[in-house]
mmCIF file with all atom_site columns, C-alpha atoms in Angstrom:
data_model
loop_
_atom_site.group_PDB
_atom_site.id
_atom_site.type_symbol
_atom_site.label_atom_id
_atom_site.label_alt_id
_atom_site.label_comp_id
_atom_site.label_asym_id
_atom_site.label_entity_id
_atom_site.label_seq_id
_atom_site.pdbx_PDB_ins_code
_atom_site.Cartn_x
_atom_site.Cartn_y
_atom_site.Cartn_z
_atom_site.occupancy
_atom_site.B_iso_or_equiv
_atom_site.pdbx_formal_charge
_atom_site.auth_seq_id
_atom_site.auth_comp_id
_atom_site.auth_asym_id
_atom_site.auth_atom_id
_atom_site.pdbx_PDB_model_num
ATOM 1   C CA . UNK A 1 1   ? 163.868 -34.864 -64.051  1.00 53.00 ? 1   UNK A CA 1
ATOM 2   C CA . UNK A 1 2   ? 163.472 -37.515 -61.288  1.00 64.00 ? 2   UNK A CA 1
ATOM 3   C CA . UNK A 1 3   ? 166.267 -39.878 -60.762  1.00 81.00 ? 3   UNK A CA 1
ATOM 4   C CA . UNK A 1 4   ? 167.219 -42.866 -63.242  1.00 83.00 ? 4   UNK A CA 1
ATOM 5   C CA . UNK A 1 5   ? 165.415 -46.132 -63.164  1.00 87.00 ? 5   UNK A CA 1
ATOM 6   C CA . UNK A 1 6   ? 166.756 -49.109 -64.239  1.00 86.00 ? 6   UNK A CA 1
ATOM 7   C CA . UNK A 1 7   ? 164.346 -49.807 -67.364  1.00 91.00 ? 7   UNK A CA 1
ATOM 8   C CA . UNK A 1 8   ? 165.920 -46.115 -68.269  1.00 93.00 ? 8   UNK A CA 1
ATOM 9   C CA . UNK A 1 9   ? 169.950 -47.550 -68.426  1.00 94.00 ? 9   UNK A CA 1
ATOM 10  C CA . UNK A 1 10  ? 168.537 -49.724 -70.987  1.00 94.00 ? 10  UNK A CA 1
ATOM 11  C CA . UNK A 1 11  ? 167.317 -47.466 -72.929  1.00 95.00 ? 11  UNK A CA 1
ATOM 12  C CA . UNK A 1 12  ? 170.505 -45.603 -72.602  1.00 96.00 ? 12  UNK A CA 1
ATOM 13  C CA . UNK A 1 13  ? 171.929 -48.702 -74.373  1.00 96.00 ? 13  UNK A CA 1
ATOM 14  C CA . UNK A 1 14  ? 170.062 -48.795 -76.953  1.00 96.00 ? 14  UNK A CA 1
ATOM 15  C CA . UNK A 1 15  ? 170.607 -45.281 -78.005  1.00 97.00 ? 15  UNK A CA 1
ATOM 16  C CA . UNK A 1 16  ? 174.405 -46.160 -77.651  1.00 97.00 ? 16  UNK A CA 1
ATOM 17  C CA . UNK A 1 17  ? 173.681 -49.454 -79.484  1.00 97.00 ? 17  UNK A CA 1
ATOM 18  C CA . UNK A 1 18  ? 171.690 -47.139 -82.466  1.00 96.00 ? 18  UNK A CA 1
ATOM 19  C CA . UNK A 1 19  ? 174.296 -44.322 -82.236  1.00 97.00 ? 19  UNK A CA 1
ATOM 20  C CA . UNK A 1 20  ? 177.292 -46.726 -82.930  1.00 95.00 ? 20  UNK A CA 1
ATOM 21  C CA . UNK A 1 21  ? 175.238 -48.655 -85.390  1.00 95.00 ? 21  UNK A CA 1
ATOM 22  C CA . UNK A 1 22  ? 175.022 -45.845 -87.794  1.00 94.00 ? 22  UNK A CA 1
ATOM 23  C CA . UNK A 1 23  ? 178.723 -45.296 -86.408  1.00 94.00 ? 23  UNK A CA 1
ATOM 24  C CA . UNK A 1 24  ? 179.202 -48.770 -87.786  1.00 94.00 ? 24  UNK A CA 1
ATOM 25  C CA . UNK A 1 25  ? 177.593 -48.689 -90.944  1.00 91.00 ? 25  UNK A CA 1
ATOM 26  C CA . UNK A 1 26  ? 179.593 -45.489 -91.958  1.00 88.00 ? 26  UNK A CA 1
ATOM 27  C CA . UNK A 1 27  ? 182.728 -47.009 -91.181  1.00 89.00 ? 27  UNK A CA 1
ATOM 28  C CA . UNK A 1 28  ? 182.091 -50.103 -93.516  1.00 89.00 ? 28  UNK A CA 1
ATOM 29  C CA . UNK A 1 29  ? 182.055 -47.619 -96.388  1.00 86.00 ? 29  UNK A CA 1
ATOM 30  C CA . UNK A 1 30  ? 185.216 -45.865 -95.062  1.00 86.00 ? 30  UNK A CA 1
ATOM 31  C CA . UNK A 1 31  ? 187.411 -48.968 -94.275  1.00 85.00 ? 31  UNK A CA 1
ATOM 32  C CA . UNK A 1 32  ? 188.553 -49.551 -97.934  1.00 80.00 ? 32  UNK A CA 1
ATOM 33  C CA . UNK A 1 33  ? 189.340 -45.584 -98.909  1.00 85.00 ? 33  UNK A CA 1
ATOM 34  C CA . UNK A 1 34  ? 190.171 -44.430 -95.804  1.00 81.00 ? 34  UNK A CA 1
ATOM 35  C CA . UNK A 1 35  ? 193.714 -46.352 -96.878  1.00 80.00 ? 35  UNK A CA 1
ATOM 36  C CA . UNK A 1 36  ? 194.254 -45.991 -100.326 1.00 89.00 ? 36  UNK A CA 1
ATOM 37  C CA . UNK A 1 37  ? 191.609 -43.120 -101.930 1.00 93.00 ? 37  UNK A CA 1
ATOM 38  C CA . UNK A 1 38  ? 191.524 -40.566 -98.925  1.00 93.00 ? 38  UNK A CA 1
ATOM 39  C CA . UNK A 1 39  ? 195.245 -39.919 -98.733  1.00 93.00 ? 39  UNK A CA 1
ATOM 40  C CA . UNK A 1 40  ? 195.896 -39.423 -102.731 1.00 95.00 ? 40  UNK A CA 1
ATOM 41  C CA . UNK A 1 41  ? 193.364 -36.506 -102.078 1.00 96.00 ? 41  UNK A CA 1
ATOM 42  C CA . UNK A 1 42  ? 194.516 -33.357 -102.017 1.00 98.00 ? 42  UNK A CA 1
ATOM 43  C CA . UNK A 1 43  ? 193.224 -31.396 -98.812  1.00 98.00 ? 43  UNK A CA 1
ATOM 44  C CA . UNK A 1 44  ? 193.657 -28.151 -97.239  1.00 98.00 ? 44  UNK A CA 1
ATOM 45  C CA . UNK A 1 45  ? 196.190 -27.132 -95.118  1.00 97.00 ? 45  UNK A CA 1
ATOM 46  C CA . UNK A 1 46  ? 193.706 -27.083 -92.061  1.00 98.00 ? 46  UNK A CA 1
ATOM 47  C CA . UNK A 1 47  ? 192.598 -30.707 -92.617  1.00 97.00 ? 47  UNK A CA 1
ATOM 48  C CA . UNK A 1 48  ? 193.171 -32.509 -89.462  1.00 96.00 ? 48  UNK A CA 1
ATOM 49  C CA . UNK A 1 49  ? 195.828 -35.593 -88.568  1.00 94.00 ? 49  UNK A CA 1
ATOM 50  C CA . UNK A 1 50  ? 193.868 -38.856 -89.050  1.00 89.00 ? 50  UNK A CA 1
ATOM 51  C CA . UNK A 1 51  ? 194.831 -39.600 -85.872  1.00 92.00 ? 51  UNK A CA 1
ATOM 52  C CA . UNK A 1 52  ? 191.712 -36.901 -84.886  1.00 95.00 ? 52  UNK A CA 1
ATOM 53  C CA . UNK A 1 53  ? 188.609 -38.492 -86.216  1.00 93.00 ? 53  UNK A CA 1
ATOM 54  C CA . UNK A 1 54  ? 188.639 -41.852 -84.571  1.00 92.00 ? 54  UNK A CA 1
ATOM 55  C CA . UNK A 1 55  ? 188.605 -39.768 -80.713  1.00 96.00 ? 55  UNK A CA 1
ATOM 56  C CA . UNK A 1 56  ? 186.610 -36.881 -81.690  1.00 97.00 ? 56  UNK A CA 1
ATOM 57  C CA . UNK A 1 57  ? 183.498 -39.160 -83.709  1.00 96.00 ? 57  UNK A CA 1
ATOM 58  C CA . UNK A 1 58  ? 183.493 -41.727 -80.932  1.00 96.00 ? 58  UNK A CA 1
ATOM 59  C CA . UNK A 1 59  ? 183.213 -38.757 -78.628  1.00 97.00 ? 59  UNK A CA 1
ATOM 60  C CA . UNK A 1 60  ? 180.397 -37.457 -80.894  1.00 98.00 ? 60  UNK A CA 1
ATOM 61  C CA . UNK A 1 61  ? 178.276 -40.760 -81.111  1.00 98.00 ? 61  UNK A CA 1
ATOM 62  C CA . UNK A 1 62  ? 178.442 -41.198 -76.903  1.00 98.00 ? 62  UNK A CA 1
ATOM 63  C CA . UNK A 1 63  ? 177.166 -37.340 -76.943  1.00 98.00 ? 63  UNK A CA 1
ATOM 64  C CA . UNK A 1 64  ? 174.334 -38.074 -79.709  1.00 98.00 ? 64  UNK A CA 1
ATOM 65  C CA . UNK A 1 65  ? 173.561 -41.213 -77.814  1.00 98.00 ? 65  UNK A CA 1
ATOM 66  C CA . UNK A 1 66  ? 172.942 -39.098 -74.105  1.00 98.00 ? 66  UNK A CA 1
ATOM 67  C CA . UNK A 1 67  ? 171.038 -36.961 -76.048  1.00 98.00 ? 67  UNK A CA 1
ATOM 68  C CA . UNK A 1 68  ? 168.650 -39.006 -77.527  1.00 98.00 ? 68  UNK A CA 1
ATOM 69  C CA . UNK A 1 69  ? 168.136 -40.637 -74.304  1.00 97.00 ? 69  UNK A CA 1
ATOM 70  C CA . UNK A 1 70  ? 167.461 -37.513 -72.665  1.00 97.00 ? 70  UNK A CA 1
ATOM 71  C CA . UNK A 1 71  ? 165.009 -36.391 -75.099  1.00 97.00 ? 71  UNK A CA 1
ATOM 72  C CA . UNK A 1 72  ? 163.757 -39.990 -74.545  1.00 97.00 ? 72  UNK A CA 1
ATOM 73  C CA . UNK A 1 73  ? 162.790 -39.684 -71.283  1.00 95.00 ? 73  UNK A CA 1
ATOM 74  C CA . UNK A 1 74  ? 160.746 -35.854 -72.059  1.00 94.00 ? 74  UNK A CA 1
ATOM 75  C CA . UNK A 1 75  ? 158.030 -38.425 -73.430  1.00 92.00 ? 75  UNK A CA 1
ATOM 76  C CA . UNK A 1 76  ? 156.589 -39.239 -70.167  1.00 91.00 ? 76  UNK A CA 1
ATOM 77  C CA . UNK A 1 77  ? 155.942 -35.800 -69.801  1.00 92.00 ? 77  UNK A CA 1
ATOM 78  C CA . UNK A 1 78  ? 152.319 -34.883 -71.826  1.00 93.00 ? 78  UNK A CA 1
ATOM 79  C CA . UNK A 1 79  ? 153.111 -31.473 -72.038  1.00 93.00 ? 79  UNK A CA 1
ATOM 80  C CA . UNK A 1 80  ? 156.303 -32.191 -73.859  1.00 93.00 ? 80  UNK A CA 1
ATOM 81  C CA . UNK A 1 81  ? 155.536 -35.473 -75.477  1.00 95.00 ? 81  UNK A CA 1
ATOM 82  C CA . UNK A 1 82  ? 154.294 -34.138 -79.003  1.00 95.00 ? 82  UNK A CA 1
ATOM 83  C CA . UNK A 1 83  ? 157.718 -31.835 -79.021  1.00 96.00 ? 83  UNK A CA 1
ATOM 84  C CA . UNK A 1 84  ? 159.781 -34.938 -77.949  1.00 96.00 ? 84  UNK A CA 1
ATOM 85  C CA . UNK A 1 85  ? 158.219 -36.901 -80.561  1.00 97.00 ? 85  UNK A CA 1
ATOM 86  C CA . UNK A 1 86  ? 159.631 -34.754 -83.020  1.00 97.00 ? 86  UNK A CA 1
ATOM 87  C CA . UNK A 1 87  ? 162.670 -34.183 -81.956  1.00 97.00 ? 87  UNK A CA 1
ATOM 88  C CA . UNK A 1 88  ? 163.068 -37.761 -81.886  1.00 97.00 ? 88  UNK A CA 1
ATOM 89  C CA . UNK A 1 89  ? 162.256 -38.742 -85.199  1.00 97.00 ? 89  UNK A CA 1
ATOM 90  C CA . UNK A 1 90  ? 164.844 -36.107 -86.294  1.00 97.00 ? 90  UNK A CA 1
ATOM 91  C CA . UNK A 1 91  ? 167.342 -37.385 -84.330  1.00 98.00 ? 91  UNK A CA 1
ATOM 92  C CA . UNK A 1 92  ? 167.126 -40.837 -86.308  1.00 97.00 ? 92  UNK A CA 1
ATOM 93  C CA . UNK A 1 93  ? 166.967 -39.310 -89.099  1.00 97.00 ? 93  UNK A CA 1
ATOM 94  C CA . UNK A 1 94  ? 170.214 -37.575 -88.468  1.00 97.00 ? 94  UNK A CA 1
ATOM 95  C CA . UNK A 1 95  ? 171.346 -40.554 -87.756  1.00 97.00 ? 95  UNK A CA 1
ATOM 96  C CA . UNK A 1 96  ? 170.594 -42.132 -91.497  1.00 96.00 ? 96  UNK A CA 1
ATOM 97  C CA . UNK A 1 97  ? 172.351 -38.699 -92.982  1.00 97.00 ? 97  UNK A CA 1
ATOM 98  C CA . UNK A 1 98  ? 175.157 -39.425 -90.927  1.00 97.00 ? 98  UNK A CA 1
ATOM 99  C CA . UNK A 1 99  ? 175.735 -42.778 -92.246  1.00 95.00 ? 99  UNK A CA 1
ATOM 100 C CA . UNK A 1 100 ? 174.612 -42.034 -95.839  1.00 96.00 ? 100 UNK A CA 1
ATOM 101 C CA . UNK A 1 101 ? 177.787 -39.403 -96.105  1.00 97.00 ? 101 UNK A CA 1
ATOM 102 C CA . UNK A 1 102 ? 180.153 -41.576 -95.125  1.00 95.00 ? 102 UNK A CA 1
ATOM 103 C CA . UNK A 1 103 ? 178.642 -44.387 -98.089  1.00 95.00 ? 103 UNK A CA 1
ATOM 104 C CA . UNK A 1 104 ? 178.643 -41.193 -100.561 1.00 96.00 ? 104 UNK A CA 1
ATOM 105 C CA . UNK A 1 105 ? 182.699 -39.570 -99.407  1.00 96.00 ? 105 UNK A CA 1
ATOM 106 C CA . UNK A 1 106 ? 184.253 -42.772 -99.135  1.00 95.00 ? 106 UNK A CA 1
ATOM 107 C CA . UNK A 1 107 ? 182.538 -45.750 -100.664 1.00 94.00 ? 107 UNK A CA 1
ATOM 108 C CA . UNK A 1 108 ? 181.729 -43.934 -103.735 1.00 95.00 ? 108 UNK A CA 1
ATOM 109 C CA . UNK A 1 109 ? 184.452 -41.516 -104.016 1.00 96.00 ? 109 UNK A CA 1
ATOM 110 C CA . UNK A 1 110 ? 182.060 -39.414 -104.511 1.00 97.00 ? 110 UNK A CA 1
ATOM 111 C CA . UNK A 1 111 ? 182.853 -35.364 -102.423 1.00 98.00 ? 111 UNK A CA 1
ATOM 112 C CA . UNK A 1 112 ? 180.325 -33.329 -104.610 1.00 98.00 ? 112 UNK A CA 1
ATOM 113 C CA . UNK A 1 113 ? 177.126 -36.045 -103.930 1.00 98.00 ? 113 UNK A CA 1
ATOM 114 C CA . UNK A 1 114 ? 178.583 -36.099 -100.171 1.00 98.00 ? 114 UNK A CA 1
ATOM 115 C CA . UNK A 1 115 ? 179.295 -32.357 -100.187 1.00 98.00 ? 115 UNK A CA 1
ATOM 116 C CA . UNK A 1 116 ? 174.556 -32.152 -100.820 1.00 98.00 ? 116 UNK A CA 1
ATOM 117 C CA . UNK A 1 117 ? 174.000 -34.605 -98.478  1.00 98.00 ? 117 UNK A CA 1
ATOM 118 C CA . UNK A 1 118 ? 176.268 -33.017 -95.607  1.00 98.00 ? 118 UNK A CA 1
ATOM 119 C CA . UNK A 1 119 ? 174.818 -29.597 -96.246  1.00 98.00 ? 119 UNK A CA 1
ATOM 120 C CA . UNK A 1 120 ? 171.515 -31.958 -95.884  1.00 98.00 ? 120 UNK A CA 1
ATOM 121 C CA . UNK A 1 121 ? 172.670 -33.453 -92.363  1.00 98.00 ? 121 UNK A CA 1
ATOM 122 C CA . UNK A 1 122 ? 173.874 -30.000 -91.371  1.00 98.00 ? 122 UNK A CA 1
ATOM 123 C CA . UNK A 1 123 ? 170.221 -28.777 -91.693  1.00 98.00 ? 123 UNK A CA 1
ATOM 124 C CA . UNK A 1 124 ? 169.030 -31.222 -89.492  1.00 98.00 ? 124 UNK A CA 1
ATOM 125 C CA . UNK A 1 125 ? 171.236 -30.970 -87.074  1.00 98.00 ? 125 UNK A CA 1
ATOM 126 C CA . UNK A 1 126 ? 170.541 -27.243 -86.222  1.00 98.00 ? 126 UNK A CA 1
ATOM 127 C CA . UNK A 1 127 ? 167.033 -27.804 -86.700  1.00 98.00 ? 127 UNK A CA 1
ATOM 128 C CA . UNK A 1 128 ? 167.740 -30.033 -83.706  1.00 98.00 ? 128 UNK A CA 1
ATOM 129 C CA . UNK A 1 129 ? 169.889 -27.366 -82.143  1.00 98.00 ? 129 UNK A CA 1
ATOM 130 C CA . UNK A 1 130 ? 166.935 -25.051 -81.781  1.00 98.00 ? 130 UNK A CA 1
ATOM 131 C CA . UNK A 1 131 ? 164.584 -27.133 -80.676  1.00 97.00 ? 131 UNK A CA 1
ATOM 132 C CA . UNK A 1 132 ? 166.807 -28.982 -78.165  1.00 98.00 ? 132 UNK A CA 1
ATOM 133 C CA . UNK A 1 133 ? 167.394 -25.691 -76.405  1.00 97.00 ? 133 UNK A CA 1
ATOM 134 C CA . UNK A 1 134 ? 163.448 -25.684 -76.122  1.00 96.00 ? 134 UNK A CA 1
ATOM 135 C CA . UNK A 1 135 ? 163.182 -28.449 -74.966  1.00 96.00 ? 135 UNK A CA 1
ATOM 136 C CA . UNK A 1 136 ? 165.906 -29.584 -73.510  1.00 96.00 ? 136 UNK A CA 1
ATOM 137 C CA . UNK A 1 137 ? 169.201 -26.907 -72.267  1.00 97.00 ? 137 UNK A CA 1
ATOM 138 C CA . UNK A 1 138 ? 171.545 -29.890 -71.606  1.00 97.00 ? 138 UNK A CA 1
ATOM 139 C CA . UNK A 1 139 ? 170.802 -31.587 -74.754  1.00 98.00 ? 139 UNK A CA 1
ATOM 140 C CA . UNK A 1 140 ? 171.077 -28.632 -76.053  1.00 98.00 ? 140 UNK A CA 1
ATOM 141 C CA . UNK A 1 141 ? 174.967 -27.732 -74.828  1.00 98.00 ? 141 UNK A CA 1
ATOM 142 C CA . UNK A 1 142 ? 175.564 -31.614 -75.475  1.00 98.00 ? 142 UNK A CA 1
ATOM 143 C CA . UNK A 1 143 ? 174.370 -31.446 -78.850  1.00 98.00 ? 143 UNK A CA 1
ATOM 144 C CA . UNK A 1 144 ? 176.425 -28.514 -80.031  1.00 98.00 ? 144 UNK A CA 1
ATOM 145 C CA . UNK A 1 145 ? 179.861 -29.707 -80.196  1.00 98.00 ? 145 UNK A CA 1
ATOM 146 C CA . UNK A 1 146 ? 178.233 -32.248 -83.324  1.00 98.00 ? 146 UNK A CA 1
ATOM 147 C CA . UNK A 1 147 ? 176.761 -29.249 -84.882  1.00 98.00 ? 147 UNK A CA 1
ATOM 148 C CA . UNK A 1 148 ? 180.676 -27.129 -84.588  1.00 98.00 ? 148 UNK A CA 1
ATOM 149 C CA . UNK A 1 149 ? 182.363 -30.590 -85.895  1.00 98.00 ? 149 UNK A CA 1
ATOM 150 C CA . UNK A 1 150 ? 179.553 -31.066 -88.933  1.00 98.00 ? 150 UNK A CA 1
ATOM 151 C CA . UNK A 1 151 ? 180.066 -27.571 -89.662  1.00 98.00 ? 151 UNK A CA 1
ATOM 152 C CA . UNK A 1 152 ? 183.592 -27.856 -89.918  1.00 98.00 ? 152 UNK A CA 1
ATOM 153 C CA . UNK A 1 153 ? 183.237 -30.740 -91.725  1.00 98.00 ? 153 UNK A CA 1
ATOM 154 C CA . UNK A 1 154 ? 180.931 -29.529 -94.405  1.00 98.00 ? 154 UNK A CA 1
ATOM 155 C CA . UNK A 1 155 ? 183.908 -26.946 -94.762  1.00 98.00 ? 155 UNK A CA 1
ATOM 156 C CA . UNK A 1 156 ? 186.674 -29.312 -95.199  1.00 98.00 ? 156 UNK A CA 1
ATOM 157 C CA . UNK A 1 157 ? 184.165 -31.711 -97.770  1.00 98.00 ? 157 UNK A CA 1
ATOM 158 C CA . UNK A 1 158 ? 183.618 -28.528 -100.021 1.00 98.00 ? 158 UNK A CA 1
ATOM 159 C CA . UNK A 1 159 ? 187.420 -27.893 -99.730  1.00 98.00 ? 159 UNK A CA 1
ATOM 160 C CA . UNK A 1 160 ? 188.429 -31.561 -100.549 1.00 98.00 ? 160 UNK A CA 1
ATOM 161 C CA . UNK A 1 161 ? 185.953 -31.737 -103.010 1.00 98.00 ? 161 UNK A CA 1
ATOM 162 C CA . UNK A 1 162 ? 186.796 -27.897 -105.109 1.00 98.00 ? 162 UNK A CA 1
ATOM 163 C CA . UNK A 1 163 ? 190.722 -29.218 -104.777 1.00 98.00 ? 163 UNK A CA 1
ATOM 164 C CA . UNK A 1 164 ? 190.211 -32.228 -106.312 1.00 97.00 ? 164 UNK A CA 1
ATOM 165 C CA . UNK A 1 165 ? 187.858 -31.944 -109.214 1.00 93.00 ? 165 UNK A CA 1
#
C-alpha cells in the first residue's frame, strides 16, 4: 500500500473509537459482577489472575482496531473492494458478538446463553481469519492473537459454566 494520508489517521480513530466502544459497552455489563458474582464462581485451575484481562483485551481492541483500518483502506482498490466489503461488515459484526457476551456472562449471570453466543463470535472470527489471510497477510497475523484468546476463552466459559451449574 502507498503511504498514509492524513484523512487515513482519522479513520484509524474511528476504528479505535468503534473498537473501544464495543470495549465500552461490554464493560458496563461487567462492572457490577466482575466484583461480587465472578469471584463466588468456581473456575478452573487454568483460569487466569484478573490482573490479565484488563492488558491482554485492551491489547486486543488496538489490534482489532489496525485491522479494520487496514482492511479499510483495501476499498480503494476495485479489485478487492467487493472482498473488503465483506470482510468489513463481519468485522462489525464481531464487534456486536463481542459486546453481546459480555451483557450475557456478566450482566445476566448467565455462562450457558454466553457459552452459544461465544461459540457464535468464535465462528466469526475465523471466518475472518481465512479471509484476512486472502486478503490481507498482516491483518491476518494481527488478527490471530483475538482468535487464540476467544478460543481460549470459549474454553474457560464452558469450564466456568459445567462447574457451576
Amino acid at each position: 500500500m502507498t503511504s498514509i494520508k492524513p484523512r487515513e489517521w482519522f479513520v484509524l480513530v474511528g476504528f479505535l473509537a468503534a473498537t473501544f466502544a464495543a470495549s465500552a459497552l461490554g464493560g458496563l455489563a461487567t462492572a457490577s459482577s466482575v466484583s461480587s458474582w465472578y469471584p463466588t464462581l468456581t473456575k478452573p485451575s487454568w483460569n487466569p489472575p484478573a490482573a490479565v484481562f484488563a492488558p491482554v483485551w485492551t491489547t486486543l481492541y488496538v489490534l482489532m482496531a489496525i485491522v479494520g483500518w487496514r482492511i479499510w483502506r483495501q476499498l480503494k482498490i476495485p479489485a478487492l473492494r467487493p472482498a473488503a466489503r465483506a470482510v468489513l461488515t463481519a468485522f462489525f459484526l464481531q464487534l456486536v458478538l463481542n459486546a453481546v457476551w459480555s451483557v450475557l456472562f456478566f450482566g445476566l449471570r448467565r455462562p450457558d446463553l454466553a457459552f452459544i453466543e461465544i461459540v457464535a463470535l468464535w465462528c466469526a472470527l475465523f471466518w475472518l481469519q481465512i479471509r484476512l489471510s486472502r486478503l490481507d497477510r498482516v491483518a491476518a497475523w494481527l488478527w490471530l492473537p483475538y482468535l487464540v484468546w476467544v478460543s481460549f476463552a470459549t474454553a474457560l466459559n464452558f469450564a466456568i459454566w459445567r462447574l457451576n451449574s
